[in-house]
Each structure stands twice: as C-alpha cells, then as structure tokens.
Short mmCIF file of C-alpha atoms and ligand atoms in Angstrom, two decimals:
data_model
loop_
_atom_site.label_atom_id
_atom_site.label_comp_id
_atom_site.label_asym_id
_atom_site.label_seq_id
_atom_site.Cartn_x
_atom_site.Cartn_y
_atom_site.Cartn_z
CA MET J 13 0.00 0.00 0.00
CA ARG J 14 1.37 3.46 -0.93
CA SER J 15 1.60 6.38 1.45
CA TYR J 16 2.38 10.05 0.85
CA SER J 17 3.94 12.71 3.01
CA LEU J 18 3.05 16.27 1.97
CA ALA J 19 4.02 19.80 3.00
CA ALA J 20 1.05 22.13 3.46
CA PRO J 21 2.24 25.78 3.64
CA ALA J 22 0.48 28.60 5.47
CA LYS J 23 -0.58 31.82 3.72
CA ILE J 24 -0.61 35.48 4.65
CA ASN J 25 -2.82 38.22 3.17
CA LEU J 26 -0.77 41.05 1.68
CA TYR J 27 -4.05 42.75 0.77
CA LEU J 28 -7.65 42.13 1.88
CA GLU J 29 -10.53 44.35 0.80
CA ILE J 30 -14.19 43.64 1.56
CA ILE J 31 -16.35 44.89 -1.30
CA GLY J 32 -19.88 43.85 -0.33
CA ASP J 33 -22.39 41.04 0.07
CA ARG J 34 -22.79 38.47 -2.68
CA PRO J 35 -26.19 37.01 -3.56
CA ASP J 36 -24.99 33.65 -2.10
CA GLY J 37 -24.54 35.24 1.34
CA TYR J 38 -20.72 35.34 1.27
CA HIS J 39 -18.65 38.51 1.05
CA GLU J 40 -17.19 39.62 -2.28
CA LEU J 41 -13.46 40.00 -1.58
CA ALA J 42 -10.39 41.32 -3.35
CA MET J 43 -7.21 39.80 -1.91
CA VAL J 44 -3.56 39.23 -2.61
CA LEU J 45 -2.41 35.98 -1.01
CA GLN J 46 1.12 34.77 -0.39
CA SER J 47 2.38 31.32 0.64
CA ILE J 48 5.08 31.13 3.29
CA ASP J 49 7.34 28.23 4.19
CA LEU J 50 5.81 27.65 7.64
CA ALA J 51 4.03 24.38 6.84
CA ASP J 52 2.09 21.50 8.39
CA LYS J 53 3.15 17.98 7.44
CA ILE J 54 0.39 15.63 6.31
CA GLU J 55 0.78 11.83 6.05
CA LEU J 56 -1.82 10.00 3.98
CA ARG J 57 -2.25 6.27 3.59
CA SER J 58 -4.92 3.75 2.63
CA LEU J 59 -6.48 1.67 5.40
CA SER J 60 -7.83 -1.83 5.03
CA THR J 61 -11.19 -0.63 6.41
CA ASP J 62 -13.76 1.67 4.84
CA THR J 63 -13.36 4.48 7.39
CA ILE J 64 -11.62 7.86 7.49
CA ARG J 65 -9.31 8.15 10.48
CA LEU J 66 -7.52 11.33 11.55
CA ARG J 67 -4.70 11.67 14.05
CA CYS J 68 -3.03 14.82 15.34
CA ALA J 69 -1.12 15.30 18.58
CA HIS J 70 -2.12 18.98 18.89
CA PRO J 71 -4.84 19.27 21.57
CA GLN J 72 -6.69 22.14 19.82
CA VAL J 73 -7.08 20.37 16.47
CA PRO J 74 -10.43 18.57 16.12
CA LYS J 75 -10.07 14.87 15.24
CA ASP J 76 -13.64 14.37 14.04
CA ARG J 77 -15.73 15.39 11.02
CA THR J 78 -15.31 19.07 11.89
CA ASN J 79 -11.67 18.88 10.82
CA LEU J 80 -11.35 20.39 7.34
CA ALA J 81 -8.86 17.69 6.33
CA TYR J 82 -11.41 15.03 7.31
CA GLN J 83 -14.03 16.87 5.24
CA ALA J 84 -11.67 16.89 2.26
CA ALA J 85 -11.29 13.10 2.51
CA ALA J 86 -15.08 12.66 2.86
CA LEU J 87 -15.61 14.85 -0.22
CA MET J 88 -13.16 12.76 -2.25
CA ALA J 89 -14.82 9.52 -1.06
CA ALA J 90 -18.22 10.88 -2.15
CA GLU J 91 -16.92 12.16 -5.51
CA PHE J 92 -14.89 9.02 -6.32
CA PRO J 93 -16.76 6.13 -4.67
CA ASP J 94 -15.11 3.51 -6.92
CA SER J 95 -11.62 4.59 -5.84
CA PHE J 96 -12.70 4.71 -2.18
CA ALA J 97 -14.02 1.15 -2.53
CA GLN J 98 -10.92 -0.04 -4.41
CA PHE J 99 -8.25 1.54 -2.19
CA GLY J 100 -10.09 1.25 1.14
CA GLY J 101 -10.26 3.79 3.95
CA ILE J 102 -7.97 6.73 4.56
CA GLU J 103 -5.65 7.56 7.44
CA ILE J 104 -4.63 11.21 7.80
CA ILE J 105 -1.88 12.18 10.24
CA ILE J 106 -1.38 15.91 10.79
CA ASP J 107 1.86 17.26 12.21
CA LYS J 108 0.56 20.72 13.18
CA ARG J 109 3.14 23.49 12.95
CA ILE J 110 0.93 26.37 11.75
CA PRO J 111 -0.67 28.26 14.67
CA ILE J 112 -4.42 27.60 14.94
CA ALA J 113 -7.18 30.18 14.36
CA ALA J 114 -4.43 32.58 13.40
CA GLY J 115 -5.49 33.88 9.96
CA LEU J 116 -2.86 31.66 8.32
CA ALA J 117 -5.27 29.18 6.64
CA GLY J 118 -4.00 26.25 8.70
CA GLY J 119 -7.12 24.11 8.30
CA SER J 120 -7.53 25.12 4.64
CA THR J 121 -4.01 24.06 3.69
CA ASP J 122 -4.44 20.68 5.45
CA ALA J 123 -7.61 20.13 3.41
CA ALA J 124 -5.80 21.09 0.19
CA ALA J 125 -3.04 18.56 1.03
CA VAL J 126 -5.63 15.79 1.45
CA LEU J 127 -7.13 16.58 -1.99
CA VAL J 128 -3.70 16.56 -3.65
CA GLY J 129 -2.61 13.44 -1.74
CA LEU J 130 -5.73 11.41 -2.52
CA ASP J 131 -5.49 12.39 -6.19
CA LEU J 132 -2.02 10.77 -6.13
CA LEU J 133 -2.92 7.82 -3.87
CA TRP J 134 -5.93 6.92 -6.02
CA GLN J 135 -4.11 7.76 -9.30
CA LEU J 136 -6.98 9.99 -10.46
CA GLY J 137 -4.89 12.39 -12.55
CA LEU J 138 -7.01 15.44 -11.66
CA THR J 139 -6.01 18.80 -13.17
CA GLN J 140 -5.21 21.83 -11.01
CA SER J 141 -8.54 23.42 -11.94
CA GLN J 142 -10.44 20.22 -11.01
CA LEU J 143 -8.64 20.17 -7.65
CA GLU J 144 -9.45 23.87 -7.14
CA GLU J 145 -13.10 23.25 -7.94
CA LEU J 146 -13.28 20.50 -5.30
CA ALA J 147 -11.36 22.79 -2.92
CA SER J 148 -13.91 25.58 -3.36
CA GLN J 149 -16.59 23.26 -1.92
CA LEU J 150 -14.60 23.09 1.34
CA GLY J 151 -13.78 26.74 2.04
CA SER J 152 -12.77 30.07 0.54
CA ASP J 153 -9.02 29.74 1.21
CA VAL J 154 -8.68 26.09 0.14
CA PRO J 155 -8.39 26.64 -3.67
CA PHE J 156 -5.43 29.03 -3.24
CA CYS J 157 -3.63 26.54 -1.01
CA ILE J 158 -3.45 23.92 -3.81
CA ALA J 159 -0.93 25.77 -6.02
CA GLY J 160 0.01 28.52 -3.54
CA GLY J 161 2.66 31.09 -4.44
CA THR J 162 1.51 34.68 -4.97
CA ALA J 163 -2.00 35.24 -6.34
CA ILE J 164 -4.93 37.61 -6.61
CA ALA J 165 -8.10 36.05 -5.18
CA THR J 166 -11.55 37.51 -5.85
CA GLY J 167 -15.13 36.26 -5.49
CA ARG J 168 -15.27 34.43 -2.13
CA GLY J 169 -11.52 33.92 -2.57
CA GLU J 170 -11.86 31.06 -5.05
CA MET J 171 -11.25 33.02 -8.29
CA LEU J 172 -7.48 32.96 -8.61
CA SER J 173 -5.03 34.81 -10.87
CA PRO J 174 -1.40 33.87 -10.29
CA LEU J 175 1.14 36.69 -9.93
CA PRO J 176 4.92 36.52 -10.48
CA SER J 177 6.54 34.99 -7.42
CA VAL J 178 8.20 37.38 -5.00
CA ASP J 179 11.48 35.82 -3.94
CA ASN J 180 13.73 36.58 -1.03
CA LEU J 181 11.16 38.24 1.19
CA PHE J 182 10.81 37.18 4.80
CA VAL J 183 8.22 37.68 7.50
CA VAL J 184 8.28 37.60 11.26
CA LEU J 185 4.93 36.27 12.45
CA GLY J 186 3.71 37.28 15.89
CA LYS J 187 0.82 35.58 17.65
CA TYR J 188 -0.33 35.76 21.24
CA ARG J 189 -0.74 32.10 22.22
CA HIS J 190 -4.21 32.36 23.74
CA LEU J 191 -5.54 35.01 21.38
CA ASP J 192 -7.68 33.11 18.86
CA ILE J 193 -10.02 35.10 16.63
CA SER J 194 -12.96 33.48 14.89
CA THR J 195 -13.06 34.24 11.15
CA ALA J 196 -16.88 34.10 11.21
CA TRP J 197 -17.01 36.64 14.06
CA ALA J 198 -14.68 39.04 12.22
CA TYR J 199 -16.73 39.03 9.00
CA GLN J 200 -20.09 39.24 10.82
CA THR J 201 -18.86 42.16 12.92
CA TYR J 202 -17.55 43.88 9.79
CA ARG J 203 -20.95 43.50 8.11
CA ALA J 204 -22.74 44.85 11.21
CA SER J 205 -20.39 47.85 11.39
CA PHE J 206 -19.81 48.76 7.75
CA GLY J 207 -22.53 46.93 5.81
CA ASN J 208 -24.31 50.21 5.03
CA SER J 209 -21.35 51.31 2.88
CA TYR J 210 -21.20 48.03 0.89
CA VAL J 211 -21.36 48.07 -2.89
CA THR J 212 -24.73 46.54 -3.75
CA SER J 213 -25.23 46.11 -7.50
CA LYS J 214 -23.95 42.81 -8.92
CA GLN J 215 -22.13 44.65 -11.70
CA ASP J 216 -20.38 47.03 -9.27
CA LEU J 217 -19.35 44.16 -6.99
CA LYS J 218 -17.52 42.46 -9.88
CA SER J 219 -15.91 45.62 -11.25
CA ARG J 220 -14.75 46.82 -7.81
CA ALA J 221 -13.21 43.41 -7.10
CA ALA J 222 -11.57 43.34 -10.55
CA ALA J 223 -9.89 46.71 -9.80
CA VAL J 224 -7.40 44.86 -7.56
CA HIS J 225 -5.66 43.65 -10.75
CA SER J 226 -4.42 47.22 -11.40
CA SER J 227 -3.91 48.15 -7.72
CA SER J 228 -0.68 49.59 -6.41
CA MET J 229 -0.05 46.39 -4.41
CA VAL J 230 -0.16 44.30 -7.58
CA GLN J 231 2.09 46.85 -9.37
CA ALA J 232 4.57 46.63 -6.48
CA ILE J 233 4.63 42.83 -6.80
CA ILE J 234 5.04 42.92 -10.59
CA HIS J 235 7.94 45.40 -10.20
CA GLU J 236 9.44 43.30 -7.38
CA ASP J 237 9.56 46.36 -5.13
CA PRO J 238 9.70 45.20 -1.48
CA HIS J 239 9.46 48.73 -0.08
CA GLN J 240 6.28 49.46 -2.03
CA ILE J 241 4.85 46.06 -1.01
CA GLY J 242 5.53 47.05 2.61
CA GLN J 243 3.81 50.44 2.06
CA ARG J 244 0.75 48.96 0.34
CA LEU J 245 -0.16 46.25 2.88
CA HIS J 246 -3.87 46.55 3.62
CA ASN J 247 -6.49 44.58 5.56
CA ASP J 248 -10.06 45.88 6.01
CA LEU J 249 -10.67 43.43 8.87
CA GLU J 250 -8.29 45.42 11.07
CA ARG J 251 -11.14 47.97 11.34
CA VAL J 252 -13.13 45.57 13.54
CA VAL J 253 -10.42 43.35 15.03
CA ILE J 254 -8.17 46.13 16.39
CA PRO J 255 -10.90 47.87 18.46
CA ALA J 256 -11.84 44.51 20.01
CA TYR J 257 -8.26 43.25 20.48
CA PRO J 258 -5.88 46.17 21.20
CA GLN J 259 -2.93 43.72 21.43
CA ILE J 260 -3.03 43.52 17.61
CA LEU J 261 -2.28 47.25 17.27
CA GLN J 262 0.42 47.05 19.96
CA LEU J 263 2.09 44.21 18.08
CA LYS J 264 1.95 46.13 14.77
CA GLU J 265 3.54 49.14 16.47
CA THR J 266 6.20 46.93 18.04
CA PHE J 267 7.12 45.48 14.62
CA GLN J 268 7.16 48.96 13.03
CA GLN J 269 9.46 50.23 15.80
CA ALA J 270 11.69 47.21 15.22
CA GLY J 271 12.31 48.47 11.69
CA CYS J 272 10.45 46.28 9.16
CA LEU J 273 9.14 47.27 5.70
CA GLY J 274 5.54 47.15 6.94
CA ALA J 275 3.36 45.28 9.43
CA MET J 276 -0.20 43.99 9.01
CA MET J 277 -2.67 41.54 10.51
CA SER J 278 -3.12 38.42 8.35
CA GLY J 279 -6.71 37.46 7.41
CA SER J 280 -8.98 37.74 10.44
CA GLY J 281 -5.98 37.54 12.80
CA SER J 282 -4.70 37.06 15.34
CA THR J 283 -1.33 36.78 13.57
CA VAL J 284 0.46 40.02 12.76
CA PHE J 285 3.35 39.81 10.30
CA ALA J 286 6.34 42.07 9.78
CA LEU J 287 7.67 42.18 6.23
CA CYS J 288 11.47 42.10 5.86
CA ASP J 289 13.71 42.12 2.79
CA SER J 290 16.42 39.82 4.14
CA GLN J 291 16.77 36.98 6.60
CA LYS J 292 19.15 39.14 8.62
CA GLN J 293 16.59 41.95 8.90
CA ALA J 294 13.95 39.40 9.93
CA GLN J 295 16.21 38.01 12.65
CA LEU J 296 16.84 41.54 13.95
CA VAL J 297 13.11 42.38 13.92
CA GLN J 298 12.36 39.12 15.74
CA GLN J 299 14.96 39.92 18.42
CA GLN J 300 13.82 43.55 18.76
CA ALA J 301 10.17 42.50 19.04
CA ARG J 302 11.14 39.99 21.73
CA ASP J 303 12.89 42.81 23.67
CA LEU J 304 10.19 45.46 23.10
CA ALA J 305 7.26 43.15 23.91
CA PRO J 306 8.70 40.75 26.43
CA SER J 307 5.49 38.75 26.90
CA LYS J 308 5.79 35.02 27.50
CA GLU J 309 2.47 34.73 25.65
CA LEU J 310 3.89 36.05 22.38
CA ASP J 311 5.06 33.39 19.92
CA LEU J 312 7.34 34.66 17.15
CA PHE J 313 8.12 32.68 13.97
CA LEU J 314 10.40 33.52 11.08
CA ALA J 315 9.24 32.41 7.62
CA ARG J 316 10.12 33.02 4.01
CA PHE J 317 7.88 33.68 0.99
CA THR J 318 7.54 30.57 -1.14
CA SER J 319 6.21 29.99 -4.64
CA SER J 320 4.99 26.49 -3.66
CA GLY J 321 1.60 25.27 -2.64
CA ILE J 322 1.10 21.64 -1.61
CA GLN J 323 4.25 19.61 -2.20
CA VAL J 324 5.02 15.91 -1.99
CA LEU J 325 7.88 15.38 0.47
CA SER J 326 8.13 11.60 0.02
CA SER J 327 6.14 8.55 -0.97
CA THR J 328 6.61 4.96 0.14
CA ARG J 329 5.15 1.58 -0.72
CA ASP J 330 4.78 -0.87 2.19
P1 ATP F 420 -8.42 30.99 7.78
O1 ATP F 420 -7.20 31.85 7.67
O2 ATP F 420 -8.60 30.04 6.60
O3 ATP F 420 -9.66 31.71 8.16
P2 ATP F 420 -7.37 30.21 10.31
O4 ATP F 420 -5.93 30.01 10.00
O5 ATP F 420 -7.75 31.51 10.93
O6 ATP F 420 -8.18 29.98 8.99
P3 ATP F 420 -7.55 27.54 11.31
O7 ATP F 420 -6.17 27.31 11.84
O8 ATP F 420 -7.92 26.88 10.05
O9 ATP F 420 -7.89 29.10 11.23
O10 ATP F 420 -8.53 27.13 12.50
C1 ATP F 420 -9.85 27.63 12.64
C2 ATP F 420 -10.69 26.58 13.38
O11 ATP F 420 -10.89 25.50 12.47
C3 ATP F 420 -10.00 25.97 14.58
O12 ATP F 420 -10.42 26.60 15.75
C4 ATP F 420 -10.37 24.50 14.54
O13 ATP F 420 -11.39 24.20 15.46
C5 ATP F 420 -10.94 24.26 13.15
N1 ATP F 420 -10.17 23.31 12.32
C6 ATP F 420 -10.73 22.41 11.48
N2 ATP F 420 -9.79 21.71 10.83
C7 ATP F 420 -8.61 22.15 11.25
C8 ATP F 420 -7.27 21.79 10.93
N3 ATP F 420 -6.97 20.83 10.04
N4 ATP F 420 -6.28 22.49 11.53
C9 ATP F 420 -6.58 23.47 12.42
N5 ATP F 420 -7.82 23.83 12.78
C10 ATP F 420 -8.84 23.18 12.20
#
C-alpha cells in the first residue's frame, strides 16, 4: 500500500478588501495571497477498512468530522466512490506546525493537502482546476492553497489569478498564544459595522473586485519592489479586530518600531506579520520584538515567501 507525506504551507494576506455582500450570502473579496514556508506535514495512507481516520497530537485540532482535512477526505470519497471502494479507507496524520485560528489558513491548507494526496494515492490524474473546484466546496481559502505562491483572489476567494513569485522576502509572524479570533465573528462584525457602505449592485461588486488587478499592491509585486509592497499592505478586517483586540495594534507598532518594511494583521488575525527584505533583517526584527514586547504569551516565527503550494515530500510503498 502506498503512502504520501506532503508539506502544506500557510498563507498570509498582503491585501484584503471587503467589497460587499454576494447574492450567495458570502462577502465579495479582493485579496492578494502569499504562501510562506511555515508548513504542516500531512501523512496520507490507505487503510484496510472503509473508514476515514484522523490523528493529530495537537490538543486544539479537532479529530472528528469538523476537521477540514477530514471533510476533504469525505468529499473525495463521495466524488470518487469507486476509488474509495478499491483503495479502502484513509488515514490522515497531521503534524501541526501552523498556529491555529491565526489567519494563516492552517485548516484550509491541510484540506488542500488531502485533496492533492488522494489524487495521487488513487491515481486519479485530476487537473489543477479540477482540484481547485473541489477545494472551493470546502472553504474560501482552500483553492489558493493547492498551487500557492503569490496570487490575486476575488469572489469568495476562489477566483485565482497567479502573480509573479516574489522571492527573497521574509516575515516575522507574531501571535499571542491564547488570542484566537474566529473568522466568522470578524466578517459578521464587519458586516454589522460597515454593511451600510457596501457596494450593492452585482455589476459594481464584480468591477470593484476586478480593480485589484491594477492596484498599487499588484504593481509593487510585478515590479518586485519590497518597499512598495511594505507600504501597500492593507487589511479591512483590522477595522473591527483592532478595536476589540488592542494587542493587535500594539504588536503592529512593536514590529514597526523594530524596523520592518511594513506590518499587518493576516486574514482575520490574530497573527500580525512584519515584512522584511532579508533573513538578517527578519532576525533583527524578531529579536527587537522579543525585547520590546517581552510577553511570554507572544510566539514569534520567522518564515520566508515561497512559490509552492502543496508539495510531496516523500512517498513509500509498504
Ligand atoms: P483561515 O485563515 O482560513 O480563516 P485560520 O488560519 O484563521 O483559517 P484555522 O487554523 O484553520 O484558522 O482554524 C480555525 C478553526 O478551524 C480551529 O479553531 C479549529 O477548530 C478548526 N479546524 C478544522 N480543521 C482544522 C485543521 N486541520 N487544523 C486546524 N484547525 C482546524
């Protein structure tokens, strides 16, 4: 029986704009997403039963059907019942390295890894767009996590346009260990606070979202200009998260004082990242942040931009 080991990288949002409400009840978004090399490791193998089993040593990760990786396996079993019957059940082992409920798409990237891994394990030969279509049924960030890299995401986040990869940029990620922010809460609070200024016509929603393609953030990426990227970081969700969680603003200010190119909350938080144009600068920012905010609760990680999404680390036949 074959097994696969896969790397599932986290993402950060370099840009996140909320345009309005879509007819399907989701928000219309305009985002620029970036993969980073902080990654979970996912092991996938067939079982000689007809069940889906999930193991993860991290106490906060659900091991049942609520786990997005479990849902990815269940979706594949439903879509490809012949393969599920032929290859048997599925065991998923998650080595969790991405902080949880942190705005880093930890659950989404695990789900993307299960889709990619089962495509290989069951020898389905799915295309990237078929995998992304399946991914969009699981969550808004899952399609991006398949191919990763640097991309514009519009719609709910599932309409992707790849951008040239930005090499040699680093981030320091800061997260207060017990500060978890619910994505659903952040978007609902945003709607309650700013819904009256939403774009409403279907036509305007699409054209406002499409404007991100010619935005100054995208220009900065195309021109490989780290300083402009640092200047153009933007996240609408800070408007509701910062008033409720002042630690987020303190952490941004700490990173800015430490001398990075720019600092921003990722997704719905609670991670704040500091953009740096060398590993040395990132190490200095990490050290300075440690000195300026000497809280035992603050976890700091150093990561690098990567052009990779889900990657096979190894495969074995036993
Ligand atoms: P996003 O950036 O996509 O909104 P996030 O990074 O903020 O996501 P996750 O780490 O995915 O958040 O965790 C959000 C919640 O999802 C957790 O509290 C957890 O209960 C649940 N969850 C489901 N599957 C997973 C998984 N594989 N890994 C981590 N959390 C998971």
